[in-house]
Amino acid sequence: MANEPTRRGLFKGAMTTAAVAALPASIRKALATNAAVTTGTIKDIKHVVILMQENRAFDHYYGTMRGVRGFGDPFPHPTVTGQPVWYQLSGPEPGATTTLPFPILQTENWAFPPDLDHSFATQQGAWGQGQASYWPQYKSAYTMGHYTRAELPFQFALAEAFTIGDDYHCALASCTDPNRISHVCGSSWDPVLAAQGTPCTDADGEVNNLRCWVNGTWPTPGYSYNLIAPNQPFTWPNIADQLTAAGISWRIYQDMNNNWTGAMNGFLAFESFRTAEPGSTIYENGMTTWTIADLQAAVESNTLATVNWVLPSAAESEHPGAPCSPTHGGYFAETVLEALTSNPEVWASTVFILNFDENDGYFDHALAPAVPSYDINGELQGKTTMNTAGLYFNNAVRTYSSGSYLSGSDTISGDLRPWGLGARVPFTVVSPFSKGGWVNSEVASHASIGLFLEKWLGITVPAISDWHRAVCSNLTTFFDFKTPNDGFPNLPDLSGYAASDQASEQLPPVEVPANQELPTQEPGFAPSRALPYILDTIARTDAAGVVTLDFINLGLIGAVFHVYDMLNLNRIPRRYTVGALKTLSDDYWNTLATNNVSAPQGTYNLWVYGPHGFVRNFRGRVMKEGKLDLVHPHVELAYDTERTGIQISLRSNARETVSFTLADNAYRTRDPETITVHPDETVTRFWSVKGSGNWYDFSIKGENGFHRRFAGRMEDGKDHITDPMMGRPIAPYTDPALLKEPELV
């Protein structure tokens, strides 16, 4: 493999004079305007503008994009059948249809694919508490449809011009209102009850679209709340309340009579907005019509508020079947960006965040970090290092529904369901401080917006739980505040969206292809930000036939580990939340109690997944010739950032000599090596990661089926590249040319 490219090398020659000249004037300003660096810190930001669009999953939009964790993920988790997550089933019955992700073709009505059910019931069913095996059963086979670069030229170019987050999740597996409420306050459930350890119900939490839909028109002054689903408003502080109390300016840009009858405005769930009087800060800034023209006027006059939300109309929102096409929605985002760049002095200190509320019903393969699920017997499947008892929705008590909020076929768990996180959604940070085509893989969610505002402005968003504070990014790793003025990519013009949409509507509807193929992803890499993860998982076996896992977090942010027992895939995967600088020890698997008839007694095969490509596989047997084996080899890793590599310690832990084979699985950095370890001896080896952007993937095999696999990226506080293996065959490697990086000039 070629040496890891420099950031300068990635961009050298990327833009020609002709390409620059082809950009709209406002976009040239956006990329040419240098960030206003005064302190070299987050304090150099003066304005934040947030546009939340509607109902697109990350894989649905960006699964084919180079460098992100998409369809070329080398470590997809298993479904209940043991196949990779791409093989989604229409139901649990034998012979159920399998649907793979498929491209939405331009010979079809690609601009308007169907809107799929995205209620709490079907979102929970598709997630399956982590099994994630039956998306077509709950969403229809259309759930597997996805776009490519050809259909999303603006979205791809914007992400590759600035910074995309490929591990940003919606707040919970549900629909619009719960996620938009979480977006504007940090949660959609009562934080006081949650902190007391009490799971919320629909009376004190938003599980479906209950609180933001209104009837009628918006008169001036005043408004009568004629809610489609009457209910009690929330009383805890939202972000606008906190900004108002702190004297920090804010505004919502929206058409009060064209914001999807209030659904775009999550603030309408709160009493402070419902009771706001004309003339008050909340009424004038949050319940009054302010247009994009008003936004541009504020930018041009340098009177833009500190925090700004932009709410789309239904036709501008990108919602499938709204109807709104990605082209029209992309054009709306482009008009917002044009307004923001109309004054280079303002743009030089502005952040534009483009995110989506939820995934509609569209498939995303990535694991959703969440608190542990309960199985059908009420047993918690996993552990945390903090109190999370209140972070569950209680379906057993219902005030605003006569029926269950769960699907009748969703029986893997009971009435207590984790509030979140949900599926990944598109997330792009556009700013002079985020230029350069970066991929950021820190776990983030709608709570991250509040965490960022806390970090930047010094306010407090009290509804954000301790768990979310531990696990979710505050988004500061998405920026370069010290040396931001680099990079100059291209963006297309989408002003012709209407003609494109009209042409698409004349085409046949989108169809699921009869011939299924595995999806592909563009090969190659992108620059990747340094992340605060220093993680490990250690496996120990003993003479009682027990495998014990220890989860270690030496990083500065919490992490969720997911454990899939390959011999018991009918069970809910266990999840473990480990706070920063903490260890969670002594959760075990009894290998003598497996119910998998195809696996010999005493066999284990555990896959552990964490953030940013962290993977561990522990498998082997604790029995030999029908007896519990006394040989229990042990492997541990330690990062060595000074030498840019990993220290591997091998120990036999027995009275017998053990032979290990150490082999590279991916990056071809060294040949296989046989290592002999004598009784109670520890032997070390050093594994360099210099030539692979700090990425590693190697296996250690021993006797009696002993097998350990370790993969991920060694964080050293420096920016690197995304996984070069993303989008490439992971095994077997039949063509060494696949591993050769493209020439960088």
XYZ file of C-alpha atoms in Angstrom:
745
model
C 0.000 0.000 0.000
C 1.154 3.514 -0.675
C 2.011 5.651 2.318
C -0.860 7.490 3.913
C -1.622 10.614 1.855
C -1.238 14.073 3.246
C -4.191 16.431 3.367
C -2.452 18.655 0.833
C -2.012 15.662 -1.460
C -5.694 14.851 -1.322
C -6.666 18.227 -2.720
C -3.798 19.053 -5.039
C -5.202 19.347 -8.539
C -8.766 18.678 -7.356
C -10.147 21.890 -8.854
C -9.413 23.288 -12.291
C -9.911 26.902 -13.291
C -12.828 25.829 -15.478
C -14.464 23.973 -12.584
C -14.168 26.990 -10.327
C -15.634 29.227 -13.013
C -18.620 26.869 -13.380
C -19.726 27.426 -9.789
C -22.592 29.809 -8.983
C -21.263 33.088 -7.611
C -22.666 32.461 -4.128
C -21.048 29.023 -3.926
C -17.715 30.447 -5.052
C -18.057 32.879 -2.158
C -18.907 30.054 0.262
C -15.744 28.165 -0.568
C -13.448 31.099 -1.264
C -14.307 33.018 1.905
C -11.735 32.361 4.589
C -12.907 31.561 8.079
C -12.614 34.488 10.456
C -9.960 33.131 12.805
C -9.502 35.341 15.860
C -9.061 33.038 18.851
C -8.541 29.742 17.005
C -11.341 28.230 19.107
C -15.076 27.593 18.949
C -15.573 31.198 20.077
C -14.801 32.318 16.523
C -18.258 31.086 15.504
C -20.803 33.910 15.588
C -23.861 32.329 13.945
C -25.379 28.874 13.575
C -28.118 28.078 11.050
C -29.870 24.684 11.209
C -31.977 23.214 8.413
C -33.640 19.910 9.292
C -35.048 18.103 6.266
C -37.373 15.110 6.149
C -37.184 11.359 6.131
C -34.052 10.006 4.493
C -31.756 7.265 5.778
C -27.993 7.525 5.518
C -27.599 4.391 3.371
C -30.568 5.512 1.266
C -28.626 8.675 0.378
C -24.936 7.984 0.894
C -24.444 4.210 1.013
C -22.459 4.343 -2.230
C -20.305 7.395 -1.388
C -16.553 6.982 -1.251
C -15.028 6.774 2.225
C -18.165 6.722 4.397
C -19.393 3.646 6.272
C -21.779 2.536 3.581
C -22.479 -0.499 1.450
C -18.789 -1.405 1.387
C -18.604 -1.751 5.172
C -16.147 -4.627 5.680
C -17.870 -5.653 8.928
C -21.668 -5.705 8.519
C -23.383 -7.242 11.522
C -25.330 -10.518 11.085
C -29.059 -11.008 10.758
C -30.915 -13.803 12.530
C -29.876 -16.162 9.709
C -26.174 -15.424 10.145
C -26.006 -13.642 6.802
C -24.717 -10.058 6.580
C -27.262 -7.338 7.320
C -27.725 -6.647 3.602
C -29.871 -9.817 3.341
C -33.165 -8.529 4.707
C -36.157 -10.857 5.189
C -39.846 -10.357 4.456
C -40.735 -12.319 7.599
C -39.627 -15.023 10.053
C -41.319 -17.906 8.251
C -39.217 -20.511 6.363
C -38.676 -19.528 2.761
C -39.287 -15.823 3.376
C -38.226 -13.544 0.525
C -34.824 -11.905 0.834
C -34.309 -8.365 -0.457
C -30.914 -6.727 -0.944
C -30.321 -2.978 -1.209
C -31.088 -1.922 -4.776
C -30.501 1.272 -6.753
C -33.468 3.459 -7.626
C -33.018 3.736 -11.382
C -33.305 6.863 -13.507
C -35.527 4.905 -15.890
C -38.111 4.907 -13.070
C -39.829 7.743 -11.230
C -36.671 8.070 -9.174
C -37.512 11.542 -7.831
C -40.636 10.326 -6.023
C -40.163 6.876 -4.464
C -42.933 5.803 -2.100
C -43.331 7.176 1.391
C -43.041 4.190 3.762
C -44.577 3.661 7.189
C -42.323 5.252 9.803
C -44.397 5.077 12.963
C -42.891 3.923 16.235
C -44.418 0.462 15.705
C -42.786 -0.300 12.364
C -39.526 1.439 13.241
C -39.244 -0.731 16.343
C -40.125 -3.833 14.341
C -37.517 -3.136 11.675
C -34.836 -2.457 14.292
C -35.715 -5.634 16.189
C -33.824 -4.433 19.289
C -30.640 -4.868 17.265
C -31.440 -7.976 15.253
C -32.388 -5.679 12.339
C -33.380 -8.569 10.088
C -36.941 -7.834 8.943
C -36.996 -4.361 7.388
C -39.112 -5.513 4.388
C -41.633 -7.159 6.721
C -42.382 -3.875 8.460
C -41.593 -1.403 5.676
C -42.149 -3.335 2.398
C -39.352 -4.283 0.017
C -39.083 -0.636 -1.094
C -37.189 0.018 2.132
C -34.041 -1.293 0.445
C -34.055 1.298 -2.362
C -31.149 3.725 -2.489
C -29.731 6.554 -4.564
C -26.277 7.054 -6.063
C -24.151 10.055 -6.934
C -26.004 10.453 -10.236
C -29.342 11.215 -8.523
C -27.872 13.348 -5.730
C -25.229 15.570 -7.343
C -25.772 18.483 -4.971
C -25.923 16.384 -1.799
C -22.750 14.459 -2.687
C -20.869 17.573 -3.729
C -21.887 19.510 -0.624
C -20.745 16.671 1.637
C -17.462 16.307 -0.249
C -16.878 20.048 -0.132
C -17.324 20.345 3.612
C -17.775 17.646 6.319
C -20.166 14.711 6.440
C -20.985 12.747 9.586
C -21.445 9.042 8.863
C -22.517 8.021 12.365
C -25.211 10.641 13.041
C -28.485 9.104 14.256
C -32.016 10.319 14.710
C -33.099 10.571 18.340
C -35.345 7.511 18.335
C -36.817 4.914 16.011
C -40.034 6.753 15.253
C -41.517 9.496 13.109
C -41.316 13.290 12.670
C -42.602 14.897 15.877
C -40.608 12.831 18.396
C -37.404 13.533 16.491
C -38.060 17.211 15.866
C -38.955 17.682 19.527
C -35.716 15.972 20.533
C -33.888 18.208 18.091
C -35.101 21.399 19.807
C -34.805 20.317 23.431
C -32.548 17.251 23.711
C -35.234 14.608 24.306
C -38.885 13.856 23.594
C -39.602 12.483 27.071
C -39.800 14.139 30.482
C -36.198 14.552 31.683
C -37.221 14.836 35.345
C -39.018 11.485 35.312
C -36.190 9.923 33.323
C -33.596 11.136 35.832
C -35.690 9.534 38.590
C -35.541 6.236 36.713
C -39.190 6.303 35.629
C -39.938 5.236 32.024
C -42.216 7.757 30.316
C -45.525 7.048 28.599
C -47.343 8.914 25.828
C -48.665 11.285 28.522
C -45.169 12.587 29.302
C -43.288 11.645 26.153
C -43.736 11.942 22.398
C -43.676 8.470 20.863
C -45.628 9.212 17.660
C -46.931 12.372 15.987
C -49.108 13.658 18.821
C -48.304 17.259 19.723
C -47.260 19.443 16.779
C -50.043 19.072 14.221
C -52.610 21.856 14.133
C -55.678 22.823 12.133
C -56.586 26.176 10.689
C -54.558 29.192 9.604
C -52.219 31.399 11.561
C -53.805 34.778 12.251
C -51.976 37.833 13.474
C -52.092 38.436 16.355
C -52.776 35.277 18.312
C -53.479 31.713 17.409
C -55.973 29.086 18.553
C -54.387 25.668 18.999
C -56.815 23.283 17.385
C -54.655 20.178 17.640
C -55.449 17.184 15.486
C -54.497 14.944 18.429
C -55.316 16.811 21.685
C -52.764 16.270 24.447
C -50.855 17.984 27.194
C -47.953 20.265 26.191
C -44.488 19.724 27.609
C -43.273 22.104 30.303
C -39.551 21.437 30.577
C -37.217 24.047 28.989
C -36.429 23.822 25.299
C -33.425 25.391 23.593
C -35.319 28.576 22.639
C -36.375 29.015 26.279
C -32.750 28.725 27.398
C -31.490 31.129 24.740
C -34.183 33.650 25.654
C -33.326 33.407 29.353
C -29.637 33.929 28.561
C -30.323 36.940 26.333
C -28.960 35.191 23.240
C -30.666 36.071 19.960
C -32.470 33.405 17.926
C -35.054 33.091 15.180
C -37.048 30.473 13.267
C -37.384 31.070 9.530
C -40.669 29.506 8.420
C -43.996 30.145 6.777
C -46.411 29.685 9.665
C -49.149 28.598 7.247
C -46.927 26.333 5.186
C -44.810 24.325 7.621
C -46.730 21.071 7.165
C -49.476 22.189 9.587
C -46.920 22.688 12.328
C -45.175 19.332 12.020
C -41.860 20.966 11.071
C -41.905 23.031 14.270
C -41.036 20.785 17.209
C -41.336 23.776 19.541
C -45.139 23.616 19.206
C -45.124 20.707 21.649
C -44.100 23.100 24.455
C -46.308 25.209 26.684
C -43.952 28.195 26.401
C -44.728 28.389 22.667
C -48.435 27.581 22.924
C -49.008 30.358 25.454
C -46.685 32.953 23.885
C -48.297 36.356 23.416
C -47.762 38.659 20.439
C -44.816 40.923 21.176
C -42.967 38.327 23.241
C -39.588 37.012 22.115
C -40.969 33.529 21.542
C -43.970 34.698 19.538
C -42.100 37.192 17.381
C -39.123 34.959 16.626
C -40.655 31.499 16.793
C -44.321 31.809 15.788
C -44.205 34.426 13.065
C -43.526 34.065 9.351
C -39.920 34.790 8.427
C -38.901 33.947 4.859
C -35.622 33.042 3.193
C -35.636 36.576 1.807
C -35.753 37.788 5.409
C -32.847 35.476 6.194
C -30.810 36.948 3.358
C -31.683 40.477 4.447
C -30.442 39.701 7.970
C -27.198 38.336 6.545
C -26.672 41.284 4.229
C -27.310 43.784 7.039
C -25.161 41.794 9.493
C -28.121 41.379 11.870
C -28.350 37.577 11.680
C -29.307 36.073 15.028
C -26.867 33.905 16.932
C -28.953 30.708 16.566
C -31.303 30.201 13.619
C -33.593 27.395 12.527
C -34.919 27.078 8.962
C -38.118 25.059 8.507
C -39.070 23.826 5.039
C -42.508 23.561 3.561
C -43.722 20.099 2.610
C -42.747 20.712 -1.019
C -39.196 21.724 -0.026
C -38.556 19.117 2.657
C -37.192 16.111 0.663
C -39.908 13.935 2.239
C -40.578 10.886 0.020
C -44.014 11.110 -1.517
C -44.675 14.593 -0.072
C -44.240 15.008 -2.924
C -40.754 16.435 -2.659
C -37.794 15.241 -4.662
C -34.167 15.247 -3.543
C -33.575 17.713 -6.369
C -36.179 20.171 -5.065
C -35.028 19.678 -1.474
C -31.421 20.114 -2.521
C -32.344 23.324 -4.315
C -34.008 24.623 -1.143
C -30.819 23.898 0.829
C -28.897 25.668 -1.922
C -31.092 28.783 -1.584
C -30.400 28.836 2.158
C -26.673 28.589 1.468
C -26.898 31.366 -1.107
C -28.590 33.580 1.476
C -25.903 32.827 4.030
C -23.075 33.598 1.614
C -24.552 36.896 0.449
C -22.323 38.675 2.966
C -18.821 37.170 3.148
C -18.148 38.929 6.449
C -21.067 37.075 8.084
C -20.376 33.776 6.333
C -16.771 33.847 7.560
C -18.003 33.092 11.095
C -21.142 31.025 10.352
C -21.988 27.316 10.655
C -24.753 25.825 8.488
C -25.972 22.423 9.729
C -28.005 20.287 7.333
C -29.610 17.234 8.938
C -32.739 15.077 8.661
C -35.348 14.259 11.290
C -35.628 10.497 10.685
C -35.215 7.771 8.082
C -38.837 7.519 6.855
C -39.033 3.738 6.387
C -35.758 3.405 4.521
C -33.112 0.865 5.472
C -29.824 1.700 7.152
C -27.355 -1.046 7.985
C -25.388 0.593 10.783
C -25.829 -0.347 14.419
C -27.937 2.068 16.443
C -26.237 2.928 19.756
C -28.837 2.553 22.482
C -29.275 1.542 26.083
C -29.641 -2.247 26.533
C -32.917 -3.808 25.441
C -35.124 -6.048 27.558
C -35.911 -9.497 26.217
C -39.438 -10.902 26.232
C -38.867 -12.262 29.766
C -37.929 -8.829 31.090
C -34.210 -9.590 31.355
C -31.870 -6.728 30.478
C -29.536 -7.666 27.615
C -26.406 -5.760 28.511
C -25.134 -3.249 31.037
C -24.129 0.401 31.417
C -21.778 2.319 33.676
C -24.518 4.861 34.445
C -28.147 4.892 35.491
C -30.344 4.448 32.422
C -33.531 3.097 34.013
C -35.570 6.107 32.843
C -34.539 5.946 29.193
C -37.340 3.599 28.127
C -40.800 4.163 26.704
C -43.528 2.359 28.628
C -46.097 1.062 26.135
C -48.174 -0.599 28.877
C -49.733 2.711 30.002
C -51.466 4.662 27.221
C -53.351 7.941 27.473
C -53.720 9.025 23.855
C -54.159 5.685 22.131
C -56.670 2.908 22.640
C -54.271 0.410 21.099
C -50.641 -0.537 21.416
C -47.875 1.614 19.946
C -46.143 -1.647 18.976
C -46.784 -4.056 16.131
C -48.409 -7.343 17.096
C -45.650 -9.291 15.347
C -42.901 -7.479 17.253
C -42.608 -9.943 20.119
C -38.869 -10.139 20.723
C -39.251 -7.629 23.572
C -42.019 -6.402 25.858
C -43.582 -3.035 26.640
C -40.378 -1.290 27.759
C -38.511 -0.031 24.687
C -35.361 2.137 24.508
C -36.106 5.708 23.479
C -33.107 5.692 21.167
C -30.905 6.214 19.331
C -32.543 5.470 16.003
C -31.240 4.891 12.477
C -28.540 6.978 10.843
C -29.663 9.991 8.830
C -27.706 12.338 6.523
C -25.729 15.015 8.340
C -23.507 17.681 6.772
C -21.698 20.558 8.473
C -21.147 23.450 6.049
C -18.879 26.236 7.222
C -15.589 27.970 6.482
C -14.416 26.011 9.541
C -15.404 22.624 8.051
C -14.172 22.817 4.444
C -12.155 20.052 2.886
C -14.257 16.955 2.213
C -13.855 15.430 5.651
C -15.660 12.375 7.001
C -16.366 12.446 10.729
C -17.339 9.124 12.330
C -17.987 10.189 15.916
C -21.369 8.959 17.162
C -23.811 11.865 17.124
C -27.560 12.433 17.281
C -30.131 15.204 17.522
C -28.963 15.667 21.128
C -25.600 16.705 19.671
C -27.133 19.977 18.470
C -27.917 20.931 22.069
C -24.512 19.719 23.250
C -22.828 21.885 20.626
C -24.826 24.954 21.675
C -23.896 24.266 25.299
C -20.208 24.088 24.414
C -20.332 27.173 22.209
C -22.676 29.484 24.132
C -22.378 28.269 27.723
C -26.093 27.557 28.079
C -27.559 24.392 29.603
C -30.014 22.114 27.810
C -31.428 20.212 30.806
C -33.386 17.592 28.867
C -30.216 15.919 27.560
C -29.632 12.795 29.649
C -26.357 11.659 31.181
C -26.317 8.734 28.743
C -26.586 11.046 25.736
C -23.939 13.333 27.200
C -21.648 10.339 27.538
C -22.214 8.814 24.097
C -23.123 11.627 21.676
C -20.680 14.065 20.113
C -20.786 17.775 20.907
C -19.717 18.224 17.254
C -16.481 20.083 18.014
C -14.498 17.372 16.169
C -16.305 18.397 12.973
C -14.345 21.665 12.795
C -10.829 22.968 12.346
C -10.719 26.197 14.293
C -6.954 26.723 14.099
C -6.146 26.230 10.400
C -9.499 26.013 8.583
C -8.727 27.846 5.362
C -7.998 25.019 2.953
C -9.842 23.067 0.238
C -11.953 24.225 -2.724
C -14.366 21.607 -4.157
C -17.205 21.955 -6.696
C -20.981 22.192 -6.275
C -23.648 21.787 -8.991
C -26.575 24.093 -9.666
C -30.034 22.600 -8.947
C -32.175 25.519 -10.075
C -33.696 23.284 -12.772
C -35.352 20.989 -10.232
C -38.891 21.591 -11.552
C -38.152 20.268 -15.031
C -36.286 17.324 -13.557
C -39.194 16.474 -11.258
C -41.713 16.735 -14.090
C -39.661 14.404 -16.260
C -39.346 11.903 -13.412
C -43.105 11.833 -12.853
C -43.618 10.652 -16.445
C -41.557 7.508 -15.770
C -42.843 4.182 -14.403
C -42.949 3.803 -10.612
C -39.953 2.476 -8.740
C -39.857 -1.328 -8.694
C -37.901 -3.833 -6.631
C -35.627 -5.676 -9.097
C -36.318 -9.338 -9.733
C -32.597 -10.147 -9.891
C -30.914 -9.261 -6.622
C -27.269 -8.202 -6.358
C -25.145 -7.045 -3.460
C -24.772 -3.262 -3.407
C -21.427 -1.658 -4.130
C -19.674 1.419 -2.840
C -17.180 3.708 -4.530
C -13.662 2.532 -3.582
C -11.151 4.911 -2.091
C -10.828 7.037 0.997
C -11.455 10.519 2.294
C -9.749 12.636 4.946
C -10.999 11.668 8.401
C -10.969 13.665 11.618
C -9.223 12.519 14.769
C -11.723 11.014 17.208
C -11.710 10.583 20.999
C -12.107 6.762 21.000
C -9.567 4.531 22.740
C -11.440 1.255 23.138
C -10.754 -2.394 23.789
C -12.561 -5.595 24.645
C -10.797 -8.504 26.354
C -12.077 -12.083 26.343
C -11.243 -14.623 29.047
C -12.174 -18.298 29.190
C -12.077 -20.594 32.209
C -12.324 -24.252 33.170
C -16.061 -23.897 33.894
C -16.833 -23.289 30.227
C -17.497 -19.580 30.673
C -16.390 -16.774 28.340
C -16.121 -13.406 30.078
C -15.821 -10.062 28.284
C -14.336 -6.891 29.725
C -15.158 -3.618 27.941
C -12.540 -0.900 28.289
C -12.849 2.781 27.384
C -9.717 4.876 27.817
C -11.083 7.651 25.595
C -12.697 10.970 26.401
C -16.228 10.086 25.262
C -18.548 7.205 26.092
C -19.054 4.296 23.709
C -21.651 1.606 23.065
C -20.409 -1.931 22.381
C -22.748 -4.376 20.586
C -22.211 -8.126 21.061
C -23.669 -10.645 18.603
C -23.604 -14.268 19.697
C -23.306 -16.109 16.387
C -24.466 -19.347 18.001
C -27.623 -17.766 19.433
C -28.759 -15.207 16.882
C -32.377 -15.733 17.928
C -31.569 -13.709 21.051
C -31.389 -9.930 21.331
C -27.815 -8.691 20.863
C -26.373 -7.398 24.106
C -25.324 -3.747 24.368
C -22.877 -2.179 26.790
C -22.441 1.544 27.398
C -19.049 2.373 28.892
C -18.443 5.952 29.965
C -15.228 7.840 29.322
C -12.224 6.446 31.219
C -14.265 3.537 32.578
C -14.313 -0.259 32.402
C -17.316 -2.557 32.444
C -16.309 -6.063 33.511
C -17.515 -9.571 34.080
C -20.437 -10.136 31.755
C -20.285 -13.736 30.673
C -21.546 -16.381 28.230
C -21.977 -19.963 29.375
C -20.742 -22.045 26.450
C -22.319 -25.174 27.928
C -25.816 -23.672 27.692
C -25.974 -22.880 23.979
C -29.215 -23.876 22.279
C -27.575 -24.116 18.862
C -27.725 -27.789 17.923
C -25.227 -27.312 15.095
C -22.461 -26.116 17.447
C -20.595 -28.540 19.695
C -21.008 -27.963 23.409
C -18.392 -25.605 24.766
C -18.171 -23.616 21.522
C -18.360 -19.826 21.395
C -18.346 -17.219 18.609
C -18.873 -13.622 19.728
C -18.602 -10.544 17.509
C -18.150 -7.187 19.251
C -18.841 -3.942 17.365
C -18.074 -0.419 18.548
C -17.903 3.040 16.980
C -15.732 3.952 13.997
C -15.066 0.421 12.759
C -14.050 -1.077 16.095
C -14.462 -4.869 15.766
C -13.438 -7.853 17.855
C -14.225 -11.509 17.176
C -13.679 -14.125 19.869
C -14.305 -17.728 18.971
C -13.093 -21.154 19.958
C -13.878 -24.152 22.179
C -13.430 -24.648 25.890
C -13.809 -28.425 25.586
C -11.424 -30.996 24.163
C -12.281 -34.650 23.625
C -15.483 -34.181 25.600
C -13.792 -32.596 28.605
C -13.282 -29.014 29.676
C -9.932 -27.961 28.264
C -7.268 -26.734 30.658
C -5.555 -24.686 27.938
C -6.947 -21.146 27.910
C -4.761 -18.903 25.735
C -5.042 -15.174 26.250
C -4.415 -12.170 23.990
C -4.308 -8.499 24.902
C -3.570 -5.342 22.888
C -2.069 -1.991 23.844
C -1.845 1.023 21.548
C 1.644 2.514 21.162
C 1.091 5.937 19.604
C 4.752 6.923 19.902
C 5.784 4.095 17.573
C 2.495 4.180 15.584
C 1.488 0.635 16.226
C -0.055 -1.949 18.508
C 1.657 -4.066 21.127
C 0.267 -7.619 21.077
C 0.717 -9.822 24.163
C 0.227 -13.602 23.805
C 0.017 -15.922 26.798
C -0.707 -19.658 27.046
C -2.100 -19.502 30.629
C -1.553 -23.226 30.968
C 0.942 -26.009 31.500
C 1.152 -26.635 27.778
C 3.005 -24.910 24.971
C 0.717 -23.098 22.523
C 1.404 -22.188 18.904
C -0.237 -19.052 17.540
C -0.490 -17.815 13.947
C -0.550 -14.046 13.518
C -1.896 -12.933 10.124
C -2.927 -9.723 8.358
C -6.496 -9.786 7.046
C -6.622 -6.582 5.043
C -3.756 -4.157 4.572
C -0.909 -6.494 3.534
C 1.543 -4.920 5.936
C 3.317 -8.209 6.855
C 3.439 -11.930 6.185
C 1.850 -14.524 8.504
C 3.976 -15.524 11.478
C 3.905 -18.588 13.735
C 4.625 -17.801 17.383
C 5.343 -20.417 20.056
C 4.434 -19.550 23.633
C 5.586 -21.803 26.479
C 3.624 -22.449 29.695
C 2.966 -19.272 31.678
C 5.108 -17.311 29.248
C 4.106 -13.988 27.654
C 5.384 -13.213 24.164
C 4.930 -9.803 22.519
C 4.808 -8.644 18.945
C 4.573 -5.144 17.504
C 2.023 -4.433 14.755
C 2.766 -1.257 12.794
C -0.119 0.796 11.402
C 1.980 3.448 9.674
C 1.152 2.379 6.126
C -2.622 2.093 6.489
C -3.774 5.396 7.961
C -3.643 3.797 11.439
C -6.193 1.139 10.398
C -5.582 -2.493 11.345
C -7.246 -5.867 10.821
C -5.397 -8.976 11.953
C -6.174 -12.406 13.349
C -4.524 -14.659 15.898
C -5.288 -18.360 15.638
C -4.329 -21.141 17.981
C -5.148 -24.720 18.828
C -8.615 -26.151 19.532
C -10.335 -23.559 17.331
C -8.906 -20.572 19.217
C -9.425 -17.495 17.026
C -9.197 -13.777 17.780
C -9.738 -11.006 15.261
C -8.965 -7.346 15.927
C -9.904 -4.455 13.629
C -10.356 -0.718 13.853
C -8.344 2.488 13.798
C -5.751 3.400 16.388
C -6.499 6.953 17.462
C -3.479 9.122 18.227
C -4.997 12.601 18.299
C -4.195 13.223 14.625
C -6.320 13.444 11.498
C -5.967 10.491 9.130
C -8.049 8.872 6.373
C -11.176 6.759 6.294
C -10.755 3.000 6.118
C -9.042 2.259 2.762
C -10.858 -1.096 2.699
C -14.275 0.562 2.620
C -15.958 -0.427 -0.599
C -13.511 -3.233 -1.377
C -13.723 -6.999 -1.023
C -12.558 -7.940 2.444
C -11.995 -11.686 1.974
C -10.737 -13.611 0.245
C -8.209 -11.314 -1.376
C -7.695 -12.645 -4.855
C -6.320 -9.520 -6.496
C -3.517 -7.614 -4.716
C -4.214 -4.665 -7.018
C -7.416 -4.072 -5.078
C -5.292 -2.945 -2.154
C -3.243 -0.436 -4.102
C -4.187 3.160 -3.385
C -4.707 5.536 -6.320
C -1.834 7.792 -7.174
C -1.999 11.149 -5.424
C -0.434 14.144 -7.105
